[in-house]
Amino acid sequence: MTDAEERAAAATDGEDTVSTEPGGDADPADASVPTLAPVADVLTDAADLGALVHGSAGVVVGLDFDGTLAPVVDDHAGASLAPAVRPVLRRLAARPSVLVAVVSGRALDDLRGRVGRTDEGVVYAGNHGLELGHGDETVVHPDALRRRDDVAGLCDALGDRLADVPGTAVENKGITATVHYRTAHSTAVPGVIDAVETAVADRDGLRVTAGDRIREIRPAVDWDKGDAMRLLSAVAPDDWTTVYVGDDVTDEDAFAAVQPDGAGVHVARGGSAVDPGETAAAHRLDGQSSVTALLRWIDEVAPRPSRRVDWSDLRPLDDPFGPAGR
């Protein structure tokens, strides 16, 4: 998108108009079905999703990072936000009727650095929601914090154990860890998985979960992406809806959390750990390259209220983890 196109798109944010046909404008009160043209070929049941978003006073948009906002890459350290996503993400975050939540297994600081501080309307949920950040505030689940030293020790041990296995990497994310084997030879993968599971079995308070060619080591805490999305949906106004977009098995918790009142959108891709026919999400999007079109469409069909929600008063971090956080 050129600078001129971005300025032109941003200029429509305050207008009470929505396109009902390609190239046509109408008052939202007269528009029962928003335009489907931008996503008709890449999104299943687009009319249902458009009606849900357009018919609500506002929308919480939850977004996974890897495989959703960013293309999946072999080296996890090299992942970056898709260039076309950044301007529309910034525009959505500035909308009074939208709260953007970036929800990822990445550590919170890593996530913030890759997405950038776009606007006060962005909440970050790192380490599958165990870390939450909004504005200058950050809070970490206290039960997860207590396992930080255990995670560090396990990373050291696994780093030594897997040092001679090409294509593997042990990533210490503070309160969790990820063992990557995306580029390891297929014959080495069973041994890598066994090494992780054996190491964790010897440590209390930790557990192993599976992802897309990774194994994650997490505190044995009952909190995941779904809990993070329930929290954010709860702090938004009652007449808002929630849409969550993700591609991996860890996003299934979020899909289940936002539906049926909201909507889940599964981003299909080759090699995904989730079969498109098995996902809990009500909608399927045709690949990560279509995410930008989806977000632009949400920006177009989302309501444009005259009243701005003051996100400086958003307090999801006061006591987000219930009794565990006190």
Tab-separated table of C-alpha atoms in Angstrom:
chain	number	residue	atom	x	y	z
A	1	MET	CA	0.000	0.000	0.000
A	2	THR	CA	1.372	3.407	-0.932
A	3	ASP	CA	1.438	6.350	1.480
A	4	ALA	CA	-1.320	7.993	-0.518
A	5	GLU	CA	-3.505	4.888	-0.320
A	6	GLU	CA	-2.933	4.610	3.420
A	7	ARG	CA	-3.878	8.262	3.964
A	8	ALA	CA	-6.979	7.831	1.854
A	9	ALA	CA	-8.030	4.732	3.788
A	10	ALA	CA	-7.358	6.384	7.137
A	11	ALA	CA	-9.422	9.399	6.123
A	12	THR	CA	-12.579	7.259	5.986
A	13	ASP	CA	-12.311	6.160	9.617
A	14	GLY	CA	-14.565	8.920	10.904
A	15	GLU	CA	-17.234	8.632	8.209
A	16	ASP	CA	-20.581	6.991	8.872
A	17	THR	CA	-20.523	5.131	5.566
A	18	VAL	CA	-19.928	1.563	4.570
A	19	SER	CA	-19.564	0.098	1.121
A	20	THR	CA	-22.452	-2.199	0.257
A	21	GLU	CA	-21.257	-2.879	-3.283
A	22	PRO	CA	-17.813	-2.592	-4.794
A	23	GLY	CA	-17.413	1.144	-5.367
A	24	GLY	CA	-20.708	2.093	-3.648
A	25	ASP	CA	-21.468	3.818	-0.335
A	26	ALA	CA	-24.560	3.738	1.852
A	27	ASP	CA	-25.663	4.688	5.321
A	28	PRO	CA	-25.037	1.781	7.763
A	29	ALA	CA	-28.682	1.855	8.783
A	30	ASP	CA	-29.614	0.961	5.208
A	31	ALA	CA	-26.889	-1.628	4.734
A	32	SER	CA	-28.111	-5.027	5.909
A	33	VAL	CA	-25.243	-6.939	4.303
A	34	PRO	CA	-21.764	-5.376	3.986
A	35	THR	CA	-19.770	-5.855	0.807
A	36	LEU	CA	-18.301	-9.338	0.434
A	37	ALA	CA	-16.139	-8.623	-2.592
A	38	PRO	CA	-12.776	-8.269	-0.768
A	39	VAL	CA	-13.044	-11.689	0.897
A	40	ALA	CA	-15.658	-13.600	-1.077
A	41	ASP	CA	-13.095	-15.933	-2.650
A	42	VAL	CA	-10.884	-16.521	0.402
A	43	LEU	CA	-13.233	-16.664	3.424
A	44	THR	CA	-15.953	-19.225	4.112
A	45	ASP	CA	-19.357	-17.956	5.266
A	46	ALA	CA	-18.209	-14.372	4.793
A	47	ALA	CA	-21.766	-13.025	4.865
A	48	ASP	CA	-22.306	-14.410	8.371
A	49	LEU	CA	-19.086	-12.882	9.666
A	50	GLY	CA	-19.834	-9.556	7.999
A	51	ALA	CA	-23.296	-9.421	9.543
A	52	LEU	CA	-21.867	-10.246	12.985
A	53	VAL	CA	-19.238	-7.496	12.872
A	54	HIS	CA	-21.414	-4.894	11.155
A	55	GLY	CA	-24.311	-5.552	13.511
A	56	SER	CA	-22.294	-5.027	16.701
A	57	ALA	CA	-21.350	-1.754	18.382
A	58	GLY	CA	-17.679	-2.710	18.221
A	59	VAL	CA	-15.327	-5.650	17.838
A	60	VAL	CA	-12.398	-7.170	19.700
A	61	VAL	CA	-10.065	-8.554	17.021
A	62	GLY	CA	-7.725	-11.237	18.381
A	63	LEU	CA	-4.775	-12.140	16.156
A	64	ASP	CA	-2.118	-14.804	16.394
A	65	PHE	CA	1.342	-13.725	15.197
A	66	ASP	CA	3.248	-16.537	13.443
A	67	GLY	CA	1.229	-17.860	10.521
A	68	THR	CA	-1.340	-15.082	10.841
A	69	LEU	CA	0.199	-11.616	11.058
A	70	ALA	CA	3.562	-12.968	9.914
A	71	PRO	CA	4.429	-15.703	7.421
A	72	VAL	CA	5.809	-18.900	8.934
A	73	VAL	CA	9.582	-19.120	8.443
A	74	ASP	CA	12.103	-21.856	9.149
A	75	ASP	CA	14.048	-19.711	11.626
A	76	HIS	CA	11.715	-18.454	14.364
A	77	ALA	CA	14.058	-15.535	15.063
A	78	GLY	CA	13.588	-14.254	11.516
A	79	ALA	CA	9.795	-13.890	11.601
A	80	SER	CA	8.494	-10.412	10.856
A	81	LEU	CA	5.154	-8.716	10.406
A	82	ALA	CA	3.943	-8.924	6.813
A	83	PRO	CA	4.584	-5.449	5.324
A	84	ALA	CA	1.038	-5.016	4.028
A	85	VAL	CA	-0.398	-5.848	7.452
A	86	ARG	CA	1.242	-3.011	9.385
A	87	PRO	CA	-0.751	-0.034	7.991
A	88	VAL	CA	-4.129	-1.733	8.291
A	89	LEU	CA	-3.279	-2.993	11.789
A	90	ARG	CA	-2.382	0.568	12.780
A	91	ARG	CA	-5.628	1.830	11.284
A	92	LEU	CA	-7.715	-0.782	13.084
A	93	ALA	CA	-5.998	-0.050	16.390
A	94	ALA	CA	-6.883	3.633	16.059
A	95	ARG	CA	-10.560	2.904	15.455
A	96	PRO	CA	-12.875	3.790	18.372
A	97	SER	CA	-14.950	0.668	17.707
A	98	VAL	CA	-12.054	-1.815	17.576
A	99	LEU	CA	-9.727	-3.321	20.163
A	100	VAL	CA	-6.834	-5.240	18.639
A	101	ALA	CA	-5.323	-8.069	20.683
A	102	VAL	CA	-2.157	-9.798	19.477
A	103	VAL	CA	-2.075	-13.213	21.140
A	104	SER	CA	0.980	-15.424	20.724
A	105	GLY	CA	3.173	-18.103	22.196
A	106	ARG	CA	6.089	-15.692	21.839
A	107	ALA	CA	7.383	-13.868	24.900
A	108	LEU	CA	5.700	-10.518	25.481
A	109	ASP	CA	8.774	-8.353	24.847
A	110	ASP	CA	9.565	-10.300	21.684
A	111	LEU	CA	5.992	-9.858	20.474
A	112	ARG	CA	5.924	-6.127	21.159
A	113	GLY	CA	9.198	-5.668	19.351
A	114	ARG	CA	7.998	-7.456	16.221
A	115	VAL	CA	4.574	-5.798	16.042
A	116	GLY	CA	5.576	-2.358	17.333
A	117	ARG	CA	3.648	0.009	19.543
A	118	THR	CA	0.902	0.891	17.083
A	119	ASP	CA	-1.692	2.551	19.304
A	120	GLU	CA	-3.269	2.485	22.753
A	121	GLY	CA	-5.943	0.239	21.228
A	122	VAL	CA	-3.615	-2.786	21.172
A	123	VAL	CA	-3.361	-5.363	23.932
A	124	TYR	CA	-0.557	-7.927	23.813
A	125	ALA	CA	-0.872	-11.428	25.243
A	126	GLY	CA	2.466	-13.219	25.210
A	127	ASN	CA	3.376	-16.750	26.251
A	128	HIS	CA	-0.164	-17.920	25.449
A	129	GLY	CA	-1.695	-15.237	27.652
A	130	LEU	CA	0.493	-15.791	30.725
A	131	GLU	CA	1.930	-12.316	30.073
A	132	LEU	CA	-0.390	-9.396	29.333
A	133	GLY	CA	0.594	-5.924	28.211
A	134	HIS	CA	-1.344	-2.752	27.465
A	135	GLY	CA	0.266	0.647	27.078
A	136	ASP	CA	3.117	0.783	29.566
A	137	GLU	CA	1.600	-1.885	31.805
A	138	THR	CA	2.720	-5.499	32.008
A	139	VAL	CA	1.539	-8.274	34.286
A	140	VAL	CA	2.689	-11.892	34.466
A	141	HIS	CA	0.791	-14.823	35.924
A	142	PRO	CA	2.354	-15.281	39.395
A	143	ASP	CA	2.261	-19.080	39.258
A	144	ALA	CA	4.204	-18.943	36.007
A	145	LEU	CA	6.761	-16.569	37.507
A	146	ARG	CA	7.494	-19.112	40.219
A	147	ARG	CA	8.677	-21.571	37.550
A	148	ARG	CA	11.111	-19.208	35.831
A	149	ASP	CA	14.207	-20.815	37.383
A	150	ASP	CA	12.923	-24.305	36.587
A	151	VAL	CA	12.398	-23.311	32.948
A	152	ALA	CA	15.900	-21.826	32.743
A	153	GLY	CA	17.481	-24.970	34.172
A	154	LEU	CA	15.545	-27.161	31.786
A	155	CYS	CA	16.626	-25.024	28.823
A	156	ASP	CA	20.269	-25.439	29.814
A	157	ALA	CA	19.884	-29.205	30.129
A	158	LEU	CA	18.044	-29.583	26.825
A	159	GLY	CA	20.475	-27.259	25.081
A	160	ASP	CA	23.299	-29.606	26.044
A	161	ARG	CA	21.267	-32.692	25.170
A	162	LEU	CA	20.307	-31.446	21.684
A	163	ALA	CA	23.492	-29.561	20.831
A	164	ASP	CA	24.551	-32.201	18.323
A	165	VAL	CA	21.143	-32.502	16.621
A	166	PRO	CA	21.107	-30.266	13.509
A	167	GLY	CA	17.998	-28.189	12.921
A	168	THR	CA	17.019	-27.910	16.580
A	169	ALA	CA	16.993	-24.892	18.886
A	170	VAL	CA	15.997	-24.386	22.508
A	171	GLU	CA	14.391	-20.990	23.114
A	172	ASN	CA	14.100	-19.715	26.693
A	173	LYS	CA	11.085	-17.386	26.817
A	174	GLY	CA	11.373	-16.612	30.514
A	175	ILE	CA	8.317	-18.326	31.943
A	176	THR	CA	8.034	-20.865	29.114
A	177	ALA	CA	10.370	-22.471	26.591
A	178	THR	CA	10.106	-23.762	23.056
A	179	VAL	CA	12.112	-26.556	21.472
A	180	HIS	CA	12.162	-25.958	17.718
A	181	TYR	CA	12.790	-28.770	15.242
A	182	ARG	CA	11.250	-27.371	12.041
A	183	THR	CA	14.424	-27.951	10.019
A	184	ALA	CA	15.582	-31.118	11.778
A	185	HIS	CA	15.734	-34.324	9.751
A	186	SER	CA	12.559	-36.372	10.109
A	187	THR	CA	14.520	-39.292	11.548
A	188	ALA	CA	15.721	-37.083	14.414
A	189	VAL	CA	12.304	-35.766	15.435
A	190	PRO	CA	11.153	-38.728	17.602
A	191	GLY	CA	14.359	-38.500	19.618
A	192	VAL	CA	13.925	-34.753	20.108
A	193	ILE	CA	10.367	-35.188	21.339
A	194	ASP	CA	11.414	-38.000	23.660
A	195	ALA	CA	14.236	-35.884	25.097
A	196	VAL	CA	11.833	-33.033	25.871
A	197	GLU	CA	9.173	-35.233	27.424
A	198	THR	CA	11.712	-37.146	29.517
A	199	ALA	CA	13.324	-33.955	30.811
A	200	VAL	CA	10.001	-32.389	31.776
A	201	ALA	CA	8.745	-35.584	33.425
A	202	ASP	CA	11.505	-35.199	36.005
A	203	ARG	CA	10.366	-31.689	37.004
A	204	ASP	CA	7.255	-30.837	38.987
A	205	GLY	CA	5.049	-27.970	37.911
A	206	LEU	CA	5.886	-28.060	34.198
A	207	ARG	CA	4.149	-29.650	31.213
A	208	VAL	CA	4.757	-30.243	27.510
A	209	THR	CA	2.376	-29.170	24.749
A	210	ALA	CA	2.620	-29.759	21.011
A	211	GLY	CA	2.706	-27.119	18.291
A	212	ASP	CA	3.659	-26.886	14.640
A	213	ARG	CA	7.007	-28.724	14.589
A	214	ILE	CA	7.779	-27.543	18.100
A	215	ARG	CA	7.351	-28.735	21.654
A	216	GLU	CA	6.527	-26.108	24.244
A	217	ILE	CA	7.401	-26.314	27.911
A	218	ARG	CA	4.926	-24.433	30.058
A	219	PRO	CA	4.111	-24.039	33.731
A	220	ALA	CA	1.301	-26.349	34.801
A	221	VAL	CA	-1.055	-23.372	35.028
A	222	ASP	CA	-4.664	-23.483	33.883
A	223	TRP	CA	-4.415	-20.530	31.485
A	224	ASP	CA	-4.176	-20.351	27.699
A	225	LYS	CA	-5.064	-18.216	24.683
A	226	GLY	CA	-8.737	-18.934	25.260
A	227	ASP	CA	-8.606	-17.499	28.775
A	228	ALA	CA	-6.860	-14.394	27.448
A	229	MET	CA	-9.599	-13.864	24.868
A	230	ARG	CA	-12.362	-14.423	27.441
A	231	LEU	CA	-10.753	-11.741	29.586
A	232	LEU	CA	-10.562	-9.213	26.758
A	233	SER	CA	-14.101	-9.950	25.606
A	234	ALA	CA	-15.291	-9.392	29.172
A	235	VAL	CA	-13.681	-5.949	29.537
A	236	ALA	CA	-15.076	-4.702	26.211
A	237	PRO	CA	-18.560	-3.119	26.183
A	238	ASP	CA	-21.447	-5.578	26.372
A	239	ASP	CA	-22.714	-4.800	22.878
A	240	TRP	CA	-19.389	-5.646	21.206
A	241	THR	CA	-18.477	-8.927	19.538
A	242	THR	CA	-15.168	-10.803	19.275
A	243	VAL	CA	-13.354	-12.265	16.265
A	244	TYR	CA	-10.230	-14.390	16.678
A	245	VAL	CA	-7.900	-15.248	13.781
A	246	GLY	CA	-5.213	-17.938	14.052
A	247	ASP	CA	-3.618	-20.888	12.301
A	248	ASP	CA	-2.131	-23.263	14.870
A	249	VAL	CA	-3.348	-25.901	17.295
A	250	THR	CA	-2.846	-23.498	20.218
A	251	ASP	CA	-5.420	-21.167	18.652
A	252	GLU	CA	-8.150	-23.777	19.034
A	253	ASP	CA	-8.581	-22.721	22.690
A	254	ALA	CA	-9.256	-19.167	21.522
A	255	PHE	CA	-11.742	-20.278	18.866
A	256	ALA	CA	-13.684	-22.221	21.478
A	257	ALA	CA	-13.585	-19.269	23.872
A	258	VAL	CA	-15.031	-16.637	21.521
A	259	GLN	CA	-17.734	-18.811	19.946
A	260	PRO	CA	-20.687	-19.002	19.588
A	261	ASP	CA	-21.253	-15.341	20.508
A	262	GLY	CA	-18.209	-14.301	18.468
A	263	ALA	CA	-16.382	-15.962	15.592
A	264	GLY	CA	-13.182	-17.902	15.014
A	265	VAL	CA	-11.293	-17.722	11.706
A	266	HIS	CA	-8.810	-20.509	10.964
A	267	VAL	CA	-5.983	-19.521	8.628
A	268	ALA	CA	-5.318	-22.567	6.448
A	269	ARG	CA	-1.790	-23.348	5.301
A	270	GLY	CA	0.249	-26.246	4.028
A	271	GLY	CA	1.875	-28.261	6.794
A	272	SER	CA	-0.400	-26.860	9.492
A	273	ALA	CA	-0.815	-28.966	12.616
A	274	VAL	CA	-4.576	-28.422	12.322
A	275	ASP	CA	-6.618	-29.963	9.533
A	276	PRO	CA	-9.057	-27.335	8.185
A	277	GLY	CA	-11.812	-29.905	8.531
A	278	GLU	CA	-11.079	-30.443	12.219
A	279	THR	CA	-10.736	-26.893	13.511
A	280	ALA	CA	-13.334	-25.512	15.909
A	281	ALA	CA	-13.353	-22.198	14.037
A	282	ALA	CA	-16.579	-21.350	12.231
A	283	HIS	CA	-14.720	-19.738	9.319
A	284	ARG	CA	-11.721	-20.684	7.177
A	285	LEU	CA	-9.378	-18.210	5.516
A	286	ASP	CA	-7.368	-19.241	2.482
A	287	GLY	CA	-3.814	-18.765	3.703
A	288	GLN	CA	-1.717	-16.183	5.547
A	289	SER	CA	-1.479	-14.030	2.432
A	290	SER	CA	-5.238	-13.401	2.758
A	291	VAL	CA	-5.013	-12.002	6.302
A	292	THR	CA	-4.427	-8.462	5.053
A	293	ALA	CA	-7.600	-8.613	2.940
A	294	LEU	CA	-9.549	-9.896	5.943
A	295	LEU	CA	-8.329	-7.085	8.200
A	296	ARG	CA	-9.047	-4.427	5.569
A	297	TRP	CA	-12.535	-5.874	5.208
A	298	ILE	CA	-13.114	-5.812	8.980
A	299	ASP	CA	-11.951	-2.190	8.972
A	300	GLU	CA	-14.536	-1.472	6.277
A	301	VAL	CA	-17.519	-3.258	7.816
A	302	ALA	CA	-16.888	-2.479	11.504
A	303	PRO	CA	-19.296	0.117	12.911
A	304	ARG	CA	-18.258	3.743	13.205
A	305	PRO	CA	-19.786	4.994	16.463
A	306	SER	CA	-19.889	8.646	17.422
A	307	ARG	CA	-18.641	7.746	20.913
A	308	ARG	CA	-15.006	6.721	21.305
A	309	VAL	CA	-14.223	4.072	23.894
A	310	ASP	CA	-11.460	5.480	26.088
A	311	TRP	CA	-8.931	2.669	26.105
A	312	SER	CA	-6.827	4.566	28.636
A	313	ASP	CA	-9.437	3.321	31.107
A	314	LEU	CA	-9.106	-0.275	29.939
A	315	ARG	CA	-8.043	-2.236	32.994
A	316	PRO	CA	-7.644	-5.889	32.017
A	317	LEU	CA	-4.420	-5.941	34.001
A	318	ASP	CA	-5.801	-4.956	37.406
A	319	ASP	CA	-6.489	-8.548	38.443
A	320	PRO	CA	-6.479	-10.608	35.245
A	321	PHE	CA	-5.655	-13.976	36.757
A	322	GLY	CA	-8.263	-13.979	39.528
A	323	PRO	CA	-7.204	-15.236	42.969
A	324	ALA	CA	-3.824	-16.322	41.581
A	325	GLY	CA	-3.029	-12.705	40.774
A	326	ARG	CA	-3.702	-11.392	44.241
